[in-house]
Coordinates of C-alpha atoms and ligand atoms in Angstrom, one line a residue:
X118 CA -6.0 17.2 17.8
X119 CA -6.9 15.9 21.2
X120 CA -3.9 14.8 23.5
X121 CA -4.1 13.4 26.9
X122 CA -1.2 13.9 29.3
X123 CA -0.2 11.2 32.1
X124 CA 1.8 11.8 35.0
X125 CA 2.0 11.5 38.2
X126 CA 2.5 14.9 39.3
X127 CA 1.8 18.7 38.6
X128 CA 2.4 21.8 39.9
X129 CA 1.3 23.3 42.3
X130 CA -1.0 20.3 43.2
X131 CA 1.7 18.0 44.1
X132 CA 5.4 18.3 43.0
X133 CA 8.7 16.3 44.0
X134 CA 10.7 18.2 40.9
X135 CA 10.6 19.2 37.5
X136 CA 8.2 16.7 36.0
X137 CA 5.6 18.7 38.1
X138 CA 6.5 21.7 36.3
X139 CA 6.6 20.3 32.9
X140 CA 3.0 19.0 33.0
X141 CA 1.6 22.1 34.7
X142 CA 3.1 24.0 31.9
X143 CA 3.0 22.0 28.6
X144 CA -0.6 21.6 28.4
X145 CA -1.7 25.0 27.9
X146 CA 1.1 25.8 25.7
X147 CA -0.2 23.5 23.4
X148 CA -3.9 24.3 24.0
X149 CA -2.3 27.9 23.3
X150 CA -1.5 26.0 20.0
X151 CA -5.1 25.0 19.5
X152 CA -4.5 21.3 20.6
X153 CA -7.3 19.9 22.9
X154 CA -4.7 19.0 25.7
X155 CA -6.2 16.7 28.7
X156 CA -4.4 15.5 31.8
X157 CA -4.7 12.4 33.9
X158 CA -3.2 12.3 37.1
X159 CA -3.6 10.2 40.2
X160 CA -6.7 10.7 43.2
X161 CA -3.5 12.0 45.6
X162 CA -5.2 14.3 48.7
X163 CA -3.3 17.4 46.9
X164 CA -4.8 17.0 43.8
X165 CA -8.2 15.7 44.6
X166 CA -8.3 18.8 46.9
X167 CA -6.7 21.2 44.3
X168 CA -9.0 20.7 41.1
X169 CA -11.7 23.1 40.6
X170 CA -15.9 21.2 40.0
X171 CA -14.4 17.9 39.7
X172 CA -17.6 15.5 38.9
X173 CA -17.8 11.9 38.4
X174 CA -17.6 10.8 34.8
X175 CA -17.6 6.9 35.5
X176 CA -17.6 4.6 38.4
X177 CA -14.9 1.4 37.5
X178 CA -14.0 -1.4 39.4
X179 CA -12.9 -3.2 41.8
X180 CA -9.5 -3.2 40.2
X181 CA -5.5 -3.4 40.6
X182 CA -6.3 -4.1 44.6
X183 CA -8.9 -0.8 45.0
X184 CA -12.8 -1.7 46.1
X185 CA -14.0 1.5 44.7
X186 CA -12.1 3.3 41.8
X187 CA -14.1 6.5 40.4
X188 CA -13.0 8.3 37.0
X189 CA -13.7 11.8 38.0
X190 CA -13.3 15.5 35.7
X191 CA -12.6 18.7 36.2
X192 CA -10.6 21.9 36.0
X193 CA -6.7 22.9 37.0
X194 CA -6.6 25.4 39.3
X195 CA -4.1 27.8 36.9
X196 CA -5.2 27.4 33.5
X197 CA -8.2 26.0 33.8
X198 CA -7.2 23.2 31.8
X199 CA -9.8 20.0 31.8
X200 CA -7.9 17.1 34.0
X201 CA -8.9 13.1 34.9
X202 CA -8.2 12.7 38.0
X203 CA -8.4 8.6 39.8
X204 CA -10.1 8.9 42.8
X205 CA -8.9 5.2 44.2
X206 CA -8.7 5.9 48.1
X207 CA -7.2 2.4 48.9
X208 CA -4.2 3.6 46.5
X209 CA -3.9 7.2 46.7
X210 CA -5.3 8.6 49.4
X211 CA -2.0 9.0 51.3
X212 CA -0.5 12.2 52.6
X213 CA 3.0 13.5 51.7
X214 CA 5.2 12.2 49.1
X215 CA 3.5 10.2 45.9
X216 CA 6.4 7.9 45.9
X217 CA 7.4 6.7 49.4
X218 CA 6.0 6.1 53.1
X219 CA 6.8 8.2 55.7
X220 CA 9.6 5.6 56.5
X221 CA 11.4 6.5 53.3
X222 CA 10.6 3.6 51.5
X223 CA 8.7 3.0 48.3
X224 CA 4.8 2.1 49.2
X225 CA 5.0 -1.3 48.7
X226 CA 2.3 -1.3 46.2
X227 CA 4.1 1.3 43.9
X228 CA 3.4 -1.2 41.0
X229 CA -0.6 -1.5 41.6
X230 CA -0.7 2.1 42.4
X231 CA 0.6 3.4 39.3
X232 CA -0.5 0.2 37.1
X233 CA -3.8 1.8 37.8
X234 CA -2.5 5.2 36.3
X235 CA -1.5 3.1 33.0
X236 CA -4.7 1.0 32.9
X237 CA -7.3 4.0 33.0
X238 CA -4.8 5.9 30.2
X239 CA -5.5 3.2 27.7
X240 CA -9.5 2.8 28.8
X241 CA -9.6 6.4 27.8
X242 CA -7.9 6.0 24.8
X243 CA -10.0 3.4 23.5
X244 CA -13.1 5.9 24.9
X245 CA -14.8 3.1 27.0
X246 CA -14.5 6.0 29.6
X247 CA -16.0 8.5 28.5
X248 CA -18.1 9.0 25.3
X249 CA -17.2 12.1 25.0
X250 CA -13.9 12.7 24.5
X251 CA -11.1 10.1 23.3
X252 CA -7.7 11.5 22.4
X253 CA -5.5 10.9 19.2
X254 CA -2.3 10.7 21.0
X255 CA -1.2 9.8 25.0
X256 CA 1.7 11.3 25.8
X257 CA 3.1 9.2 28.8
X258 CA 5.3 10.7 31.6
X259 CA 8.3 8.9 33.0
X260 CA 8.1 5.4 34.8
X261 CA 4.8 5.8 36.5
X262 CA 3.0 6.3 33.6
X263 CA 5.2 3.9 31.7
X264 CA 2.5 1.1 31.3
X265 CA 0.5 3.2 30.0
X266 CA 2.1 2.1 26.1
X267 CA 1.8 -1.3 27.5
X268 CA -2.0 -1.4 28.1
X269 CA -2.8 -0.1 25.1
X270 CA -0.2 -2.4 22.8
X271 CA -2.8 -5.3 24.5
X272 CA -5.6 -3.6 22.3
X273 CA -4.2 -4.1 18.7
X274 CA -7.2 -2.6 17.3
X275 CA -6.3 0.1 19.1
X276 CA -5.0 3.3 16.4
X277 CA -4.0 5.7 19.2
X278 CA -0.2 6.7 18.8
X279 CA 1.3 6.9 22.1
X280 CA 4.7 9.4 22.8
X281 CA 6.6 8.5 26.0
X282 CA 8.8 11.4 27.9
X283 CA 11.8 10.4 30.2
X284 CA 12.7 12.8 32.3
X285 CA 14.8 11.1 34.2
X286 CA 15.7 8.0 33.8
X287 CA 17.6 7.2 36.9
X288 CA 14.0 6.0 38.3
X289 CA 12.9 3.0 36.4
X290 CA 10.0 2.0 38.5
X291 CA 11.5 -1.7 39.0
X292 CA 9.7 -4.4 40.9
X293 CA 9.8 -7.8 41.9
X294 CA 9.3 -10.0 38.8
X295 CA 5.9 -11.6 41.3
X296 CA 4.4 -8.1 41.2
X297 CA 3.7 -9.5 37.2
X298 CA 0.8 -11.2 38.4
X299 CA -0.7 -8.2 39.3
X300 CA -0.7 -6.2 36.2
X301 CA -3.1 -7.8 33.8
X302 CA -0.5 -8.2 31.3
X303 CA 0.5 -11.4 29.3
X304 CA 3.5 -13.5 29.9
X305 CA 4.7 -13.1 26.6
X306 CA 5.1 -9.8 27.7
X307 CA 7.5 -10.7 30.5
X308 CA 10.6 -11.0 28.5
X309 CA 13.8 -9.1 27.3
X310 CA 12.0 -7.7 24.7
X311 CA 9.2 -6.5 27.0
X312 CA 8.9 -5.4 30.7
X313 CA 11.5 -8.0 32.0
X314 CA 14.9 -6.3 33.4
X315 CA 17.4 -8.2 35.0
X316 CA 15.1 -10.8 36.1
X317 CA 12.4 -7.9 38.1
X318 CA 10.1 -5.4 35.8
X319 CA 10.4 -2.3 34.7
X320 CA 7.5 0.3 34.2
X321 CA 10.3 2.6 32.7
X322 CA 11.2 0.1 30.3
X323 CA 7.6 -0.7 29.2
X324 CA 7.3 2.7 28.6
X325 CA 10.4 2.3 26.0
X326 CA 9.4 -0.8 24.5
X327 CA 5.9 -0.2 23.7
X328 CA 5.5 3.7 22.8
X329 CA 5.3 4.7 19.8
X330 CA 7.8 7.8 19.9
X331 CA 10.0 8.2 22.8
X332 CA 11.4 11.9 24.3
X333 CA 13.4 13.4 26.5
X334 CA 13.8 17.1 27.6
X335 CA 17.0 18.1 26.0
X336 CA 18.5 16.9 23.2
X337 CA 22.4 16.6 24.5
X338 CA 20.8 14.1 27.4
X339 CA 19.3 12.4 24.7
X340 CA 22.4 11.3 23.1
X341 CA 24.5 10.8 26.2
X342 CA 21.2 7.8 27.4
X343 CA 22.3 5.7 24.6
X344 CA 26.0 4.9 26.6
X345 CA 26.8 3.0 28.9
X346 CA 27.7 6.2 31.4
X347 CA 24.1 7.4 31.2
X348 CA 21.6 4.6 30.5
X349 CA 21.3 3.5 33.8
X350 CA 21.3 -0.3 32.0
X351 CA 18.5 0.7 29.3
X352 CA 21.2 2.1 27.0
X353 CA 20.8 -1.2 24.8
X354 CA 17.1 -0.6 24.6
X355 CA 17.4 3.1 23.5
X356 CA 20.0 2.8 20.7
X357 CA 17.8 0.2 19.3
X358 CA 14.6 2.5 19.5
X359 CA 17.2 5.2 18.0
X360 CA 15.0 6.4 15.4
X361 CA 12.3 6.9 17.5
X362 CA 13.9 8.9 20.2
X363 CA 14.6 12.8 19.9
X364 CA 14.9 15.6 23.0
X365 CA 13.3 18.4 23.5
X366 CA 14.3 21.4 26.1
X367 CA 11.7 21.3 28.6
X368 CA 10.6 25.4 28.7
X369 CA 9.7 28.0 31.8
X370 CA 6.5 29.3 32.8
X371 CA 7.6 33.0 32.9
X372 CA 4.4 34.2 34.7
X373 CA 5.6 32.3 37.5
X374 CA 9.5 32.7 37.1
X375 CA 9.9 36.3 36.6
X376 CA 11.9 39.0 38.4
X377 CA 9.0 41.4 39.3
X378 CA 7.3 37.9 40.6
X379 CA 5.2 38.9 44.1
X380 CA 7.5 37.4 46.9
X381 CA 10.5 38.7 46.1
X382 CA 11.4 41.7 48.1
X383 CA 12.0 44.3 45.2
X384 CA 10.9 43.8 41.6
X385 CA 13.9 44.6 38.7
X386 CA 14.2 43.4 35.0
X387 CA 17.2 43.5 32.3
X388 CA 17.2 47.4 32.0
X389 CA 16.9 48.1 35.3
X390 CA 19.1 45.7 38.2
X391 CA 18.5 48.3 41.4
X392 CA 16.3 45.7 42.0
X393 CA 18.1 42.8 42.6
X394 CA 20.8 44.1 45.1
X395 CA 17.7 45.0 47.6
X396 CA 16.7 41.3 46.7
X397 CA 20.4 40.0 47.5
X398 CA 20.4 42.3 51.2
X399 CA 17.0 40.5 52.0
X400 CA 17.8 37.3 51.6
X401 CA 21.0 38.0 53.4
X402 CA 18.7 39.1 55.9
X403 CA 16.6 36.8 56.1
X404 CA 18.9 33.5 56.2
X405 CA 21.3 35.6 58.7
X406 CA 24.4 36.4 56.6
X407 CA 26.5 39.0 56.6
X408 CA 25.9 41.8 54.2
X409 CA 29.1 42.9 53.9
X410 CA 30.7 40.0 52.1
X411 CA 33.5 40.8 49.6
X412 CA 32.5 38.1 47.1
X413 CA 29.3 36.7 44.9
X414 CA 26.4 35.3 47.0
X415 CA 26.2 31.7 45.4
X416 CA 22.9 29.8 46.0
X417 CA 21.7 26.3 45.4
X418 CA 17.9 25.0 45.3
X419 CA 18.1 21.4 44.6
X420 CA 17.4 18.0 45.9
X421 CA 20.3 17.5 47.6
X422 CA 21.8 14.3 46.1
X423 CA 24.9 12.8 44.3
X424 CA 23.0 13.0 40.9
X425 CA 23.3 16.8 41.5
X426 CA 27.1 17.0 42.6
X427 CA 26.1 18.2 46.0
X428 CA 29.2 16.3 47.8
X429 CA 31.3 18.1 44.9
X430 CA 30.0 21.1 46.2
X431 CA 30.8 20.4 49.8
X432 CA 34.3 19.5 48.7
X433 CA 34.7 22.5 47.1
X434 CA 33.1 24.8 49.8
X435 CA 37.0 25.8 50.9
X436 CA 37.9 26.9 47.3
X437 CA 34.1 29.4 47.8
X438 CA 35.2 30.7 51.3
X439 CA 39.4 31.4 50.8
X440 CA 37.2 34.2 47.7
X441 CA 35.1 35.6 50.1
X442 CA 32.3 34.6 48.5
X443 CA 29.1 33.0 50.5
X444 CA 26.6 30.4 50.0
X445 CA 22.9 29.4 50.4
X446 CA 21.7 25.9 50.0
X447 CA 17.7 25.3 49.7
X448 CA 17.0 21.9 49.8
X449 CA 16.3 18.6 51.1
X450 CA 17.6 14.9 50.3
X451 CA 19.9 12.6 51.6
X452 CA 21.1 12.5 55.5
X453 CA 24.5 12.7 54.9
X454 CA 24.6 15.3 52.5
X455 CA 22.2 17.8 54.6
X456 CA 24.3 16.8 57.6
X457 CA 27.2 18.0 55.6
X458 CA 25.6 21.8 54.5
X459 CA 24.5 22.1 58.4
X460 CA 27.6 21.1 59.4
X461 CA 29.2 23.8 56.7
X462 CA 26.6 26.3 57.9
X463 CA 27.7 26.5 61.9
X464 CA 31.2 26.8 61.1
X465 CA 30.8 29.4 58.9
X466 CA 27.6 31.3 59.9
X467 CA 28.0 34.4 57.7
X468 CA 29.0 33.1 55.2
X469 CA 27.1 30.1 54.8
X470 CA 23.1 29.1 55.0
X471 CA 21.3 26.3 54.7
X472 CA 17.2 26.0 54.6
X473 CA 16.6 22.0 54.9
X474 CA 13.1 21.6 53.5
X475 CA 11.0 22.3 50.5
X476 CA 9.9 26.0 50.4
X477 CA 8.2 27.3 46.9
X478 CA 8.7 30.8 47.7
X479 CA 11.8 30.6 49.5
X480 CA 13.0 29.8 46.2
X481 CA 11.8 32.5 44.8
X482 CA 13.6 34.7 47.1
X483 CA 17.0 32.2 46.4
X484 CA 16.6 33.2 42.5
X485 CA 16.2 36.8 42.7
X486 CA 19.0 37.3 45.4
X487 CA 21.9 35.2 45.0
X488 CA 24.4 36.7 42.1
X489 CA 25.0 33.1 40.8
X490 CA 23.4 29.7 41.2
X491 CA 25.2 26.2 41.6
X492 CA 24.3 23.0 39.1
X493 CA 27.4 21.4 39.7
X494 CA 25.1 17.7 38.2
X495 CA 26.7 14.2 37.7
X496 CA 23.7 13.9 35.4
X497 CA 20.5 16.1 34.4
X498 CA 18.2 15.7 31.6
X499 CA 17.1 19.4 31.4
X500 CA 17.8 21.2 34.2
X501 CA 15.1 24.1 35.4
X502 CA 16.7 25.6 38.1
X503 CA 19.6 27.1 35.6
X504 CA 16.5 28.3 33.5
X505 CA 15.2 30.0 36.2
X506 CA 18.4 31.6 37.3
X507 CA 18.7 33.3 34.1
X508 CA 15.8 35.2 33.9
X509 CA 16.7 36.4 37.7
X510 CA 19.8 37.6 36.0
X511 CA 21.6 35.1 38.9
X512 CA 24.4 33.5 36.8
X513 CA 24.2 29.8 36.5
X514 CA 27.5 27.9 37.5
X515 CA 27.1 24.0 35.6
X516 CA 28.8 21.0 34.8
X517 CA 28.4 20.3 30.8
X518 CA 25.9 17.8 31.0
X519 CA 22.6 16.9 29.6
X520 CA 20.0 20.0 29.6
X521 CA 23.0 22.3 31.2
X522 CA 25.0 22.0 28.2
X523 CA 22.1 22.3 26.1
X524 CA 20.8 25.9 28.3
X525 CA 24.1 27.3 29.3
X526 CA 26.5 29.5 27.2
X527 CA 30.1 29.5 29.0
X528 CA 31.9 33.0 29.5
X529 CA 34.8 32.1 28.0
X530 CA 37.0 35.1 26.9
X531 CA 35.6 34.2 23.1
X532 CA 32.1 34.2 24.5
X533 CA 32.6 37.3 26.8
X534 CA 33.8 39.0 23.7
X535 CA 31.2 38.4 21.1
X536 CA 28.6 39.2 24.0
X537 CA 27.3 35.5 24.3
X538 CA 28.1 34.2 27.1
X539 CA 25.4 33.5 30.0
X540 CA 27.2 31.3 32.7
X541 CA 29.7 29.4 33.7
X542 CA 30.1 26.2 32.5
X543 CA 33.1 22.7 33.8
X544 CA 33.6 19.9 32.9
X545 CA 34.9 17.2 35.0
X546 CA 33.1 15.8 37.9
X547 CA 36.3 16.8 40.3
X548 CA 36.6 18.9 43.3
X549 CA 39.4 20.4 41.0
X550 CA 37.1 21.6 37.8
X551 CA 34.3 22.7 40.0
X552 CA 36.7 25.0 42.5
X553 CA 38.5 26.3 39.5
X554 CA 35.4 28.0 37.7
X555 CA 34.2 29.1 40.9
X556 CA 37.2 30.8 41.6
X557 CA 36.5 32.3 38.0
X558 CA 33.2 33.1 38.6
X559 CA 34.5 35.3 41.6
X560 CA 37.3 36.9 39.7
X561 CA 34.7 38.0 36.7
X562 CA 32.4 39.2 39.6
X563 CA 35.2 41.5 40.8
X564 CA 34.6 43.4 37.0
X565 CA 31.0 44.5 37.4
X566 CA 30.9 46.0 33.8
X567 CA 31.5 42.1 32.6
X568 CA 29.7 40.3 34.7
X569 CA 26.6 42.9 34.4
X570 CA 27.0 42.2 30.5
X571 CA 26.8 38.5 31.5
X572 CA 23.7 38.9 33.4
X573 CA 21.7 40.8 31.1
X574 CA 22.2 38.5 28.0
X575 CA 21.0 35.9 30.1
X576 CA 17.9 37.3 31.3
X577 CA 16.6 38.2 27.7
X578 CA 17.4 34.4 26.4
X579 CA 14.2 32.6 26.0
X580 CA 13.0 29.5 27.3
X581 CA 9.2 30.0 26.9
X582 CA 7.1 27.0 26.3
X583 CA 6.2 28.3 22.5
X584 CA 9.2 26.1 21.0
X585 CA 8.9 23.5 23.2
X586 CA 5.0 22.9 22.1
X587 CA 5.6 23.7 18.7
X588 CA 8.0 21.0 18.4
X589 CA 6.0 18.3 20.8
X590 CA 3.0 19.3 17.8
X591 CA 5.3 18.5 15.1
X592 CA 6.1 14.9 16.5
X593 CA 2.3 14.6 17.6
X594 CA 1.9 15.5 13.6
X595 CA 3.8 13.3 12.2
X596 CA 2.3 10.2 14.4
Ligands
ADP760 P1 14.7 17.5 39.4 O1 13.4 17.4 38.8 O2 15.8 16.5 38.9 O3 14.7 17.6 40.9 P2 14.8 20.1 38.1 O4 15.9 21.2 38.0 O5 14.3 19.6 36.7 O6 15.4 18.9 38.9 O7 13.6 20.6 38.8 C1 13.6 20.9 40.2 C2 12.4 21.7 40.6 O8 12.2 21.6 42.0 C3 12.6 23.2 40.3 O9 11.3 23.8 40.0 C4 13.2 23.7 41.6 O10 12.9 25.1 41.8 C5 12.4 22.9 42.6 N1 13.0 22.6 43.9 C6 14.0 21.7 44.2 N2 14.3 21.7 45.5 C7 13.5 22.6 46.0 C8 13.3 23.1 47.4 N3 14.0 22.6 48.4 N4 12.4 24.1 47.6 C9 11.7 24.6 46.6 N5 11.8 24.2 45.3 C10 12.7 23.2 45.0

């Protein structure tokens, strides 16, 4: 069966989050499968300079604004997958962030840009692109790929089933209801039953509308999009598509997430832990705490956004400190919120760190030395950080939410007892819930027999891709 992937992003070409993981990873675990798994991605300056013997397979064009758009193949850098990429420099060749200018904005011709994406999806599909190879399914990836269903509902001879993944459906890729003109799609398309939202368009709702299957990356986070508290407006939308929507836990590469990974200061595993305290002195070190703190080492690596509870975190940083615990924050996001950590971080300098920026390795280093990680999310679909955490044998700390839920087992005294637990799991979204289990955290940290326990039952769950791909082949299947 051949299926061709479109996103955006991938790992480690270009990556903003998670999404870059997932299609870095899924891929080969379903070529592992025996699936003939393709990617298509955009011509961005990391990618066109990432893939291995890329060669030209067609020239197209002009189109969606671009003079010269050339459909190139070759190989991803890791597993040596086959990958499309869009060489379109009017559109893509742009440094930094896929999404937004260096002012912080959207580029302003987000919906040409990643029209484009959709556009060459369904070409391929119908295999006007290439001869030699046209795919029995597209799987779509989140709002920029979310024409892609779109283009290819225009071609109703057209047999290819499409799936459509959100992974996070905050972003709906909305424009101006003008920018319509610009698509190459009918008006009879533009309505509440297609692409129109609230008087502008939505690729994320095209995506919706017009696949074939819809998924998202954990099953609880599935459920809670159909209300009104998650659906970000599209909850209507997703109930009615109901029995076409399912969730499925996004997995970890554990070649790359693994405790004896190459930049961490001192390798360890489940049966051994020596390991991991030289980890937790380094990165002490290194970020220029004190090493002789009575308390758990707490870390975040996150955007750092409201979505992922990062004020709750700075109003609970009093209830951390008074347990003489510390903290490390890897991340980057919005202005008031990093003010907020460095602000935290000079009144407190051993006991608090921040790292502003996006740093790969760094958090590595976060994963292997922290005792516990923070997830404290007003939303998350799946979650990877958590899934990371566990395999470092760093305890993750989460709000009961979407992929957390799903990923983390709580250590209650039931859960303690029967030898389940893996984490530490609240509920409310309160300054109050979050300081009380991290006050918890910090009194099972003082028993090291029970929190070591903890620890090691995580690090043996698994979250490998094998499920994850056998169940994306079963709903490929049955398509
Ligand atoms: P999201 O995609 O919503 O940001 P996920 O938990 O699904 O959240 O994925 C985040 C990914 O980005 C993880 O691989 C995480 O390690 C990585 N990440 C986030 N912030 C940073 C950072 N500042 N430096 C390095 N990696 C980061």
């Amino acid at each position: 069966m051949r299926i061709l992937h479109v996103a955006a992003e991938i790992y480690p070409l270009v990556k903003t989050g998670g999404l870059a993981d997932v299609v870095s990873a899924l891929p080969p675990a379903l070529a592992k499968r025996g699936l003939d798994a393709r990617v298509l991605l955009p011509g961005l300056p990391g990618i066109l300079g990432g893939m291995i013997g890329l060669k030209p397979v067609l020239r197209i064009g002009p189109v969606f604004g671009a003079a010269v758009v050339t459909l190139l193949l070759g190989r991803l850098p890791d597993s040596g997958l086959q990958a499309y990429v869009i060489d379109a420099p009017f559109l893509f060749q742009r440094e930094g962030n896929p999404y937004v200018g260096p002012d912080g904005q959207d580029w302003s011709d987000n919906h040409r840009r990643f029209a484009l994406l959709g556009w060459v999806a369904a070409h391929i599909a119908s295999g006007e692109l290439d001869s030699d190879w046209r795919p029995d399914v597209v799987h779509a990836h989140d709002w920029h790929a979310g024409l892609v269903p779109a283009y290819m509902a225009q071609n109703p001879a057209l047999k290819t089933a499409t799936v459509f993944t959100i992974h996070n459906l905050a972003f709906r890729g909305i424009f101006p209801l003008d920018c319509h003109v610009d698509l190459g799609l009918p008006m009879r398309k533009l309505t509440p039953l297609g692409i129109e939202f609230h008087g502008k368009i939505s690729f994320m709702k095209a995506g919706l509308v017009f696949s074939k299957r819809i998924t998202t990356v954990s099953p609880t986070y599935a459920r809670e999009i159909c209300t009104p508290e998650f659906g970000c407006g599209l909850e209507g939308v997703l109930r009615d598509r109901g029995g076409d929507l399912s969730g499925i836990l996004n997995g970890v590469d554990y070649g790359i997430w693994t405790p004896d990974d190459p930049v961490i200061a001192k390798p360890y595993n489940a049966d051994n832990l020596k390991g991991k305290k030289t980890c937790k002195l380094a990165l002490q070190s290194e970020l220029g705490l004190s090493r002789n703190a009575e308390g758990p080492l707490f870390a975040v690596v996150s955007r750092l956004t409201s979505q992922k509870g990062m004020d709750l975190l700075l109003a609970a940083l009093p209830d951390l400190l008074r347990e003489g615990a510390q903290l490390a924050v890897l991340g980057t996001g919005d202005g008031d919120l990093e003010a907020g950590f460095r602000y935290a971080a000079t009144a407190n300098p051993e006991k608090v760190a921040v790292h502003i920026g996006y740093d790969e390795e760094m958090s590595h280093r976060f994963m292997a030395g922290a005792d516990a990680l923070l997830v404290p999310s007003r939303f998350e679909p799946c979650g990877l950080t958590q899934l990371y955490a566990l395999r470092y044998g760093t305890l993750p700390l989460v709000r009961r939410v979407g992929g957390l839920a799903d990923t983390v087992v709580d250590a209650t005294p039931d859960n303690l007892q029967s030898d389940r637990a893996t984490g530490f799991v609240f509920d409310d979204a309160s300054r109050h819930a979050f300081g009380t289990r991290i006050r918890e955290a910090c009194a099972l940290y003082r028993d090291e027999g029970a929190w070591r326990q903890v620890q090691r039952r995580g690090m043996v769950r698994d979250f490998s891709w094998d499920d994850s791909a056998a169940n994306y082949e079963a709903l490929y299947r049955s398509l």
